[in-house]
mmCIF file of C-alpha atoms in Angstrom:
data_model
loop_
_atom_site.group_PDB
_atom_site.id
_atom_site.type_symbol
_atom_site.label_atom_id
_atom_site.label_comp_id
_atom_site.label_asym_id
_atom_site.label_seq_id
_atom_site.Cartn_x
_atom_site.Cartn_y
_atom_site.Cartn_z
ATOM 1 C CA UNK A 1 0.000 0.000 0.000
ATOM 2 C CA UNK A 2 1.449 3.145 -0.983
ATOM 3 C CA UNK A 3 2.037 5.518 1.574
ATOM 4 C CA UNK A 4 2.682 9.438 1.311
ATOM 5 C CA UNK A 5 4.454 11.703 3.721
ATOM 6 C CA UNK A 6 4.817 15.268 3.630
ATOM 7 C CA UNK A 7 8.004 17.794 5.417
ATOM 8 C CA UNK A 8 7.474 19.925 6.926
ATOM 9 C CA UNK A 9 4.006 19.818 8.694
ATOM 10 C CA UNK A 10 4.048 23.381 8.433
ATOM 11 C CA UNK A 11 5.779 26.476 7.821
ATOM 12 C CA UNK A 12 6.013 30.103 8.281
ATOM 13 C CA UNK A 13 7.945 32.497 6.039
ATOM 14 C CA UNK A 14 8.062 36.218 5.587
ATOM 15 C CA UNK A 15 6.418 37.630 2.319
ATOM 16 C CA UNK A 16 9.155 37.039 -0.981
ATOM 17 C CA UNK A 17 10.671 34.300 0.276
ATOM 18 C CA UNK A 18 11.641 31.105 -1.939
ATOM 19 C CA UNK A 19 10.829 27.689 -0.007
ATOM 20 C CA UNK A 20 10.534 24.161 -0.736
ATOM 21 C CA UNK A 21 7.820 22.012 -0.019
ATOM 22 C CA UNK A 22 8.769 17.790 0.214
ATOM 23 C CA UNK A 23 6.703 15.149 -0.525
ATOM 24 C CA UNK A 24 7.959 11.067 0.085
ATOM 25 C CA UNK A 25 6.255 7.901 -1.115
ATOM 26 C CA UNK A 26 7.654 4.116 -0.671
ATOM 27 C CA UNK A 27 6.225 2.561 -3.980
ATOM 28 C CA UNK A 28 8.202 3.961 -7.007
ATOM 29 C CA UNK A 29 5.429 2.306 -9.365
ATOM 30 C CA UNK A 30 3.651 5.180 -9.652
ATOM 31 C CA UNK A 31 1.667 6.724 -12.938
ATOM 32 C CA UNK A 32 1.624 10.205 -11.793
ATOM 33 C CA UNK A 33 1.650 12.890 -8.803
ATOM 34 C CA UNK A 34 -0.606 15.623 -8.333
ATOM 35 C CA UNK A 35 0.195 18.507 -5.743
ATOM 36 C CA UNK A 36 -2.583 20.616 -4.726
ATOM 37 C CA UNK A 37 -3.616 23.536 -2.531
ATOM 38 C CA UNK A 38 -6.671 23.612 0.012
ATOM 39 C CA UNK A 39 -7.530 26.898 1.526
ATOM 40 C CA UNK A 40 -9.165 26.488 5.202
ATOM 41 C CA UNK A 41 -13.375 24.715 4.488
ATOM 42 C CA UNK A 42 -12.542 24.458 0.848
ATOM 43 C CA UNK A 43 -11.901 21.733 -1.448
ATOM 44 C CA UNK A 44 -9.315 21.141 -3.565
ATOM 45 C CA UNK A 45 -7.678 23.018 -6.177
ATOM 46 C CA UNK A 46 -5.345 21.461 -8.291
ATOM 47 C CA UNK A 47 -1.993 22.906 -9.040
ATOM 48 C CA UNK A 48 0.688 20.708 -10.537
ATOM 49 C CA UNK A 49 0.578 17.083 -12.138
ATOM 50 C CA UNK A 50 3.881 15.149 -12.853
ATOM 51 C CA UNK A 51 3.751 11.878 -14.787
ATOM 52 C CA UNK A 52 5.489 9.231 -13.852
ATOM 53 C CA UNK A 53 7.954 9.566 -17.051
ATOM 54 C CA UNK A 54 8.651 13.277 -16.456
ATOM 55 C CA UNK A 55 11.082 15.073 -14.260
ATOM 56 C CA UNK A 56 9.201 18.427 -13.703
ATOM 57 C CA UNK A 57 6.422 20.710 -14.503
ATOM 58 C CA UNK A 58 6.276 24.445 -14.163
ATOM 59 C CA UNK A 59 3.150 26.447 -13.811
ATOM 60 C CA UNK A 60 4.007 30.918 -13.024
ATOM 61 C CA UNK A 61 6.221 30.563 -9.549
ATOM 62 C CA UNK A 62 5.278 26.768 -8.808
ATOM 63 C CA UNK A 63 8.043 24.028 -9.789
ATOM 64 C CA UNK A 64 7.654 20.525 -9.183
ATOM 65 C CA UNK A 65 9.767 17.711 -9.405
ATOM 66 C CA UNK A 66 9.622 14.183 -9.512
ATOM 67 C CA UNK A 67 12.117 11.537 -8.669
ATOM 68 C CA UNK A 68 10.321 8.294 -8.767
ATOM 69 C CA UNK A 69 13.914 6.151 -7.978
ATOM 70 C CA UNK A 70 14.308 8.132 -4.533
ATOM 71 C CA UNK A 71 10.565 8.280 -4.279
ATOM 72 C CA UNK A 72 10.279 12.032 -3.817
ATOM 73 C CA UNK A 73 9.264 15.124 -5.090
ATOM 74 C CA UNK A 74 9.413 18.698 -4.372
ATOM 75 C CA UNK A 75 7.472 21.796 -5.172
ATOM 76 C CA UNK A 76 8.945 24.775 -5.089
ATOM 77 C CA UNK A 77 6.906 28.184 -4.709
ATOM 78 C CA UNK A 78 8.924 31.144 -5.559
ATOM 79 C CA UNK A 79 8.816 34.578 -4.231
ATOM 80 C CA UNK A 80 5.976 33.407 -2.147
ATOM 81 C CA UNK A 81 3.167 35.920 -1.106
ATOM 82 C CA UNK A 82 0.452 36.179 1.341
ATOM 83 C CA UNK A 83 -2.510 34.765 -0.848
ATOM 84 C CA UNK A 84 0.326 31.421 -1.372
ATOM 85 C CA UNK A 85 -0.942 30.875 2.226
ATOM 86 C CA UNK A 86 -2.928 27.336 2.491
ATOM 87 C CA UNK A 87 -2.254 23.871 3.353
ATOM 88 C CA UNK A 88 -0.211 21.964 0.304
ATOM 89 C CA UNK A 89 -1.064 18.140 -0.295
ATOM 90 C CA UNK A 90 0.289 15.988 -2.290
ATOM 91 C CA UNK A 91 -1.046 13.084 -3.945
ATOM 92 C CA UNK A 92 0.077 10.053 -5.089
ATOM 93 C CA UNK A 93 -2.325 6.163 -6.189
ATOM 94 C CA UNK A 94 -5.182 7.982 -4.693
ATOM 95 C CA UNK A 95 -3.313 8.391 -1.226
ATOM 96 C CA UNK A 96 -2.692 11.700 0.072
ATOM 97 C CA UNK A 97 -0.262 13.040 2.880
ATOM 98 C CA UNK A 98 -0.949 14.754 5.458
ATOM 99 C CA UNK A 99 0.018 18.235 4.131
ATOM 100 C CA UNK A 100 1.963 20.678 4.841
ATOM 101 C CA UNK A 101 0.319 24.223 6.129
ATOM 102 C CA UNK A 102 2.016 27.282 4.685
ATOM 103 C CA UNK A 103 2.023 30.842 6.138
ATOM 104 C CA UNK A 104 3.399 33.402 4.048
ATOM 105 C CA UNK A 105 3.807 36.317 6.442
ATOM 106 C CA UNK A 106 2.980 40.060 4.747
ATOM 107 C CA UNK B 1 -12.024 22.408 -18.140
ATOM 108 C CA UNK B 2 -13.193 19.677 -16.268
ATOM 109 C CA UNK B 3 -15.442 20.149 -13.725
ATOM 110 C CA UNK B 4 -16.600 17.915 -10.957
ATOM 111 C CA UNK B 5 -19.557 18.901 -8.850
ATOM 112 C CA UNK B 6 -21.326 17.604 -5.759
ATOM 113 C CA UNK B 7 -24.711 18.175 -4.165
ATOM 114 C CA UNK B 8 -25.025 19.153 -1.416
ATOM 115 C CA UNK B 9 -22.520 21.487 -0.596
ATOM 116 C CA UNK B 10 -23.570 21.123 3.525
ATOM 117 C CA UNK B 11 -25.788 19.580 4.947
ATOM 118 C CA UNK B 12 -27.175 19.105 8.396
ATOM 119 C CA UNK B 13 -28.823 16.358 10.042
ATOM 120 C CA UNK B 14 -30.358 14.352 12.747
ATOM 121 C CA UNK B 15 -28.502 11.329 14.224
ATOM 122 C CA UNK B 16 -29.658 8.461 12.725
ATOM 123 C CA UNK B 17 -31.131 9.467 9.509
ATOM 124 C CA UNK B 18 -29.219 9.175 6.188
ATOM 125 C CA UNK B 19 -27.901 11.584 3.726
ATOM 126 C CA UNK B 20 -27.032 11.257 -0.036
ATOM 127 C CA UNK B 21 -24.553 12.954 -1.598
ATOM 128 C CA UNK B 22 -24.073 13.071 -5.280
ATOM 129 C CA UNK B 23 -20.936 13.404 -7.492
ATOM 130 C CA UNK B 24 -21.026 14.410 -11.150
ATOM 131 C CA UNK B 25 -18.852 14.556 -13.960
ATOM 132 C CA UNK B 26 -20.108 17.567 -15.865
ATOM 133 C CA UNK B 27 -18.017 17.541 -19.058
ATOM 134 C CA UNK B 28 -16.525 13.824 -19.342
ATOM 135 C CA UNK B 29 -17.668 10.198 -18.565
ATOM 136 C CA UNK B 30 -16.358 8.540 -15.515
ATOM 137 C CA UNK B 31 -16.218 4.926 -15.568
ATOM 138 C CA UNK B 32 -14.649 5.465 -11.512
ATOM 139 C CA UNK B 33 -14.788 7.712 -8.966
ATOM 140 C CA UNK B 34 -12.958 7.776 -5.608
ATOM 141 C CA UNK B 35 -14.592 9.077 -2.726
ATOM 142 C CA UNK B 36 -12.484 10.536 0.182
ATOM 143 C CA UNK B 37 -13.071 11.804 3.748
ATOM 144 C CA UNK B 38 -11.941 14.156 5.434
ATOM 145 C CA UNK B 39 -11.543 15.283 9.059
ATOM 146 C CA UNK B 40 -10.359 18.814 10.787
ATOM 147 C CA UNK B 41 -6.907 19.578 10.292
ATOM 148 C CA UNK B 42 -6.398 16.461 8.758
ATOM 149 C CA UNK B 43 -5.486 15.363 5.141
ATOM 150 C CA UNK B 44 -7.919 13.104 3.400
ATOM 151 C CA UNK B 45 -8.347 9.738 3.441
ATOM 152 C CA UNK B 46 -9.509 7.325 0.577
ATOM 153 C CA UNK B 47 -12.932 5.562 1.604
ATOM 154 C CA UNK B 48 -13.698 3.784 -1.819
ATOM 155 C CA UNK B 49 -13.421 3.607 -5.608
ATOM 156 C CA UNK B 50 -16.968 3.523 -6.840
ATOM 157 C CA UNK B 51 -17.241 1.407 -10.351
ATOM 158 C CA UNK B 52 -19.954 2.025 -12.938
ATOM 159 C CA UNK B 53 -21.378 -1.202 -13.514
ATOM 160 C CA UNK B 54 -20.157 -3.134 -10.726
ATOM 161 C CA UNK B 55 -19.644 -3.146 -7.033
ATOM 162 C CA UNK B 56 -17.702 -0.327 -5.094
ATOM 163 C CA UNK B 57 -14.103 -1.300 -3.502
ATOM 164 C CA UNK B 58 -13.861 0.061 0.070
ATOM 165 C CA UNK B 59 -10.523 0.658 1.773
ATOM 166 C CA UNK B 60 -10.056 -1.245 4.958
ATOM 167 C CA UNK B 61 -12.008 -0.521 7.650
ATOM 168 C CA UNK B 62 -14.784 1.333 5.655
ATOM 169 C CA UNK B 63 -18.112 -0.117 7.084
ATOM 170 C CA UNK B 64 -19.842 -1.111 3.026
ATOM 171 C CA UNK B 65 -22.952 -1.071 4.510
ATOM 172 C CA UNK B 66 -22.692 2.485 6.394
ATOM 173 C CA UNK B 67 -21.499 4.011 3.475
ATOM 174 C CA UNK B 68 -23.613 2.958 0.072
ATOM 175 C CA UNK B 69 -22.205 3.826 -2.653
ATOM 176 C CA UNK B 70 -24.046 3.527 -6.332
ATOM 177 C CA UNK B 71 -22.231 4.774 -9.783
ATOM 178 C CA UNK B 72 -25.427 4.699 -11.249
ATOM 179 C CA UNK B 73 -24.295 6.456 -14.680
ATOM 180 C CA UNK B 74 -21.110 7.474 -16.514
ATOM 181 C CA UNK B 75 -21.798 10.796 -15.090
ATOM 182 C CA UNK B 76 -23.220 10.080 -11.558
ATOM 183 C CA UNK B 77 -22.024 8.389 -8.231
ATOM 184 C CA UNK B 78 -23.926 8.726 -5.263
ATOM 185 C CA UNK B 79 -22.677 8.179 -1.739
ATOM 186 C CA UNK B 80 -25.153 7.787 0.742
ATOM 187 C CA UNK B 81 -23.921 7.311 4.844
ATOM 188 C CA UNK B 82 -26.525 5.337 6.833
ATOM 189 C CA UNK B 83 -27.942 5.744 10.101
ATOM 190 C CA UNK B 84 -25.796 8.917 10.431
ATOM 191 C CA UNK B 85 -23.832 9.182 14.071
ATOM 192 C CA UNK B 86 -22.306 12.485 14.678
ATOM 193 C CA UNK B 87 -18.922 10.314 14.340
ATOM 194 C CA UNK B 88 -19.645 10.596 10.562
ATOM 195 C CA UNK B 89 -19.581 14.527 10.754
ATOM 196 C CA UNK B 90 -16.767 15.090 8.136
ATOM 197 C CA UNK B 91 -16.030 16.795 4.875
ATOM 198 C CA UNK B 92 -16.703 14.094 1.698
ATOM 199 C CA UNK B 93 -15.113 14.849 -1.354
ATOM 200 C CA UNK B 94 -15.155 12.807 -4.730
ATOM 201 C CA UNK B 95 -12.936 13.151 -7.450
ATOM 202 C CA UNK B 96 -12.701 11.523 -11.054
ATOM 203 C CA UNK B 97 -10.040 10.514 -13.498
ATOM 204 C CA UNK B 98 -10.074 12.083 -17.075
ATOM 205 C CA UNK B 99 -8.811 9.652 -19.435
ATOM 206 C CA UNK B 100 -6.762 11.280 -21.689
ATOM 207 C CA UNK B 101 -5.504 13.903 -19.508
ATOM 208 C CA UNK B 102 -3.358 11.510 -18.186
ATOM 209 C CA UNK B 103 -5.809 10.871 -15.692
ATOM 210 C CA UNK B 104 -5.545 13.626 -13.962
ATOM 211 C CA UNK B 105 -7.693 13.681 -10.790
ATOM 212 C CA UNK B 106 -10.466 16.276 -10.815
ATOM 213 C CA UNK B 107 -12.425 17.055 -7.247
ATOM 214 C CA UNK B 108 -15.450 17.908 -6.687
ATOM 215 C CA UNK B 109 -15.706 21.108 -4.197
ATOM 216 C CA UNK B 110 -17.095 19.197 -1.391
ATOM 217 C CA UNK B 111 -19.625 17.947 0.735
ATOM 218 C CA UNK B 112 -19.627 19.086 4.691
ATOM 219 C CA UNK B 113 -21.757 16.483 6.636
ATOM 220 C CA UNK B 114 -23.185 17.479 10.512
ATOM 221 C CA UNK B 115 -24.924 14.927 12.200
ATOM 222 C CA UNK B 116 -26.437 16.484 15.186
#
């Protein structure tokens, strides 16, 4: 059963700041990962999908990366800014970590 | 794009009634759904993969026969808890593959269940 882990629970960082959210799984056979914001009550909102034979995908100031061999990937928000502020999940065979809660501080 | 809805967006309740909650496809077919739970502050957890045309899967220890679940079109896939326990108070979200988009999940906005 796949399993998904996310580092760090959460962070806080002042407003312009580069940071680097982590995501872990333990079965390399994947077909794809899917990152994805949540703002507090809300559902889902889809950000980034990587397939499982790409290394990246860009979308404005989000980067995401995929290393199915180390089973990881990363998603990198640059310049971040208050309205970046949510919890980030990422997604992976249907199963979900726990998230990681952002704060971008004005 | 593709858009996922559900119905209702809340809903309140007594303890031991049931509630339905549906999940549409509004611009593609979905031969399979997933429904998910989710609790306060914490991420969401798969329930079930609802099938068109046959029986749902449920994840271990999902009660089957609290939590009905019919894909009764290519379109449609209803979820319906049973005998509803303020336990079950959650937020239930569905989501659907796209073939062709390399399956990219799409979710449905939500469904906030309180069971008084």
């Amino acid at each position: 059963k796949q399993e998904v882990t996310q580092i760090p629970a959460a962070l806080s960082v002042p407003e312009g700041e580069n940071l680097v959210l982590n995501c872990s799984f333990t079965d390399s056979a994947i077909y794809n990962l899917q990152w994805f914001r949540q703002d507090p009550g809300k559902g889902l909102t889809s950000l980034l999908l990587i397939q499982s034979s790409q290394r990246e995908q860009t979308s404005g100031r989000l980067n995401a990366s995929l290393d199915k061999s180390s089973g990881r990937s990363t998603l990198y928000i640059a310049a971040s800014q208050p309205g970046d502020s949510a919890t980030y999940l990422c997604a992976v065979s249907m199963r979900f970590g726990a998230g990681t809660r952002l704060t971008v501080k004005p | 794009g593709a858009v996922v809805s559900q119905h209702p967006s809340w809903v309140i309740c007594k303890s031991g009634t049931s509630v339905k909650i549906e999940c549409r496809s509004l611009d593609f077919q979905a031969t399979t759904m997933f429904w998910y739970r989710q609790f306060p502050k914490q991420s969401l957890m798969l329930m079930a993969t609802s099938n068109e045309g046959s029986k749902a899967t449920y994840e271990q220890g999902v009660e089957k026969d609290k939590f009905l679940i019919n894909h009764a079109s290519l379109t449609l896939s209803t979820l319906t808890v049973t005998s509803a326990h303020p336990e079950d108070s959650s937020f239930y979200i569905c989501s659907a593959p796209r073939a062709g988009a390399a399956d990219t999940q799409y979710f449905g906005p939500g469904t906030r269940l309180t069971v008084l």
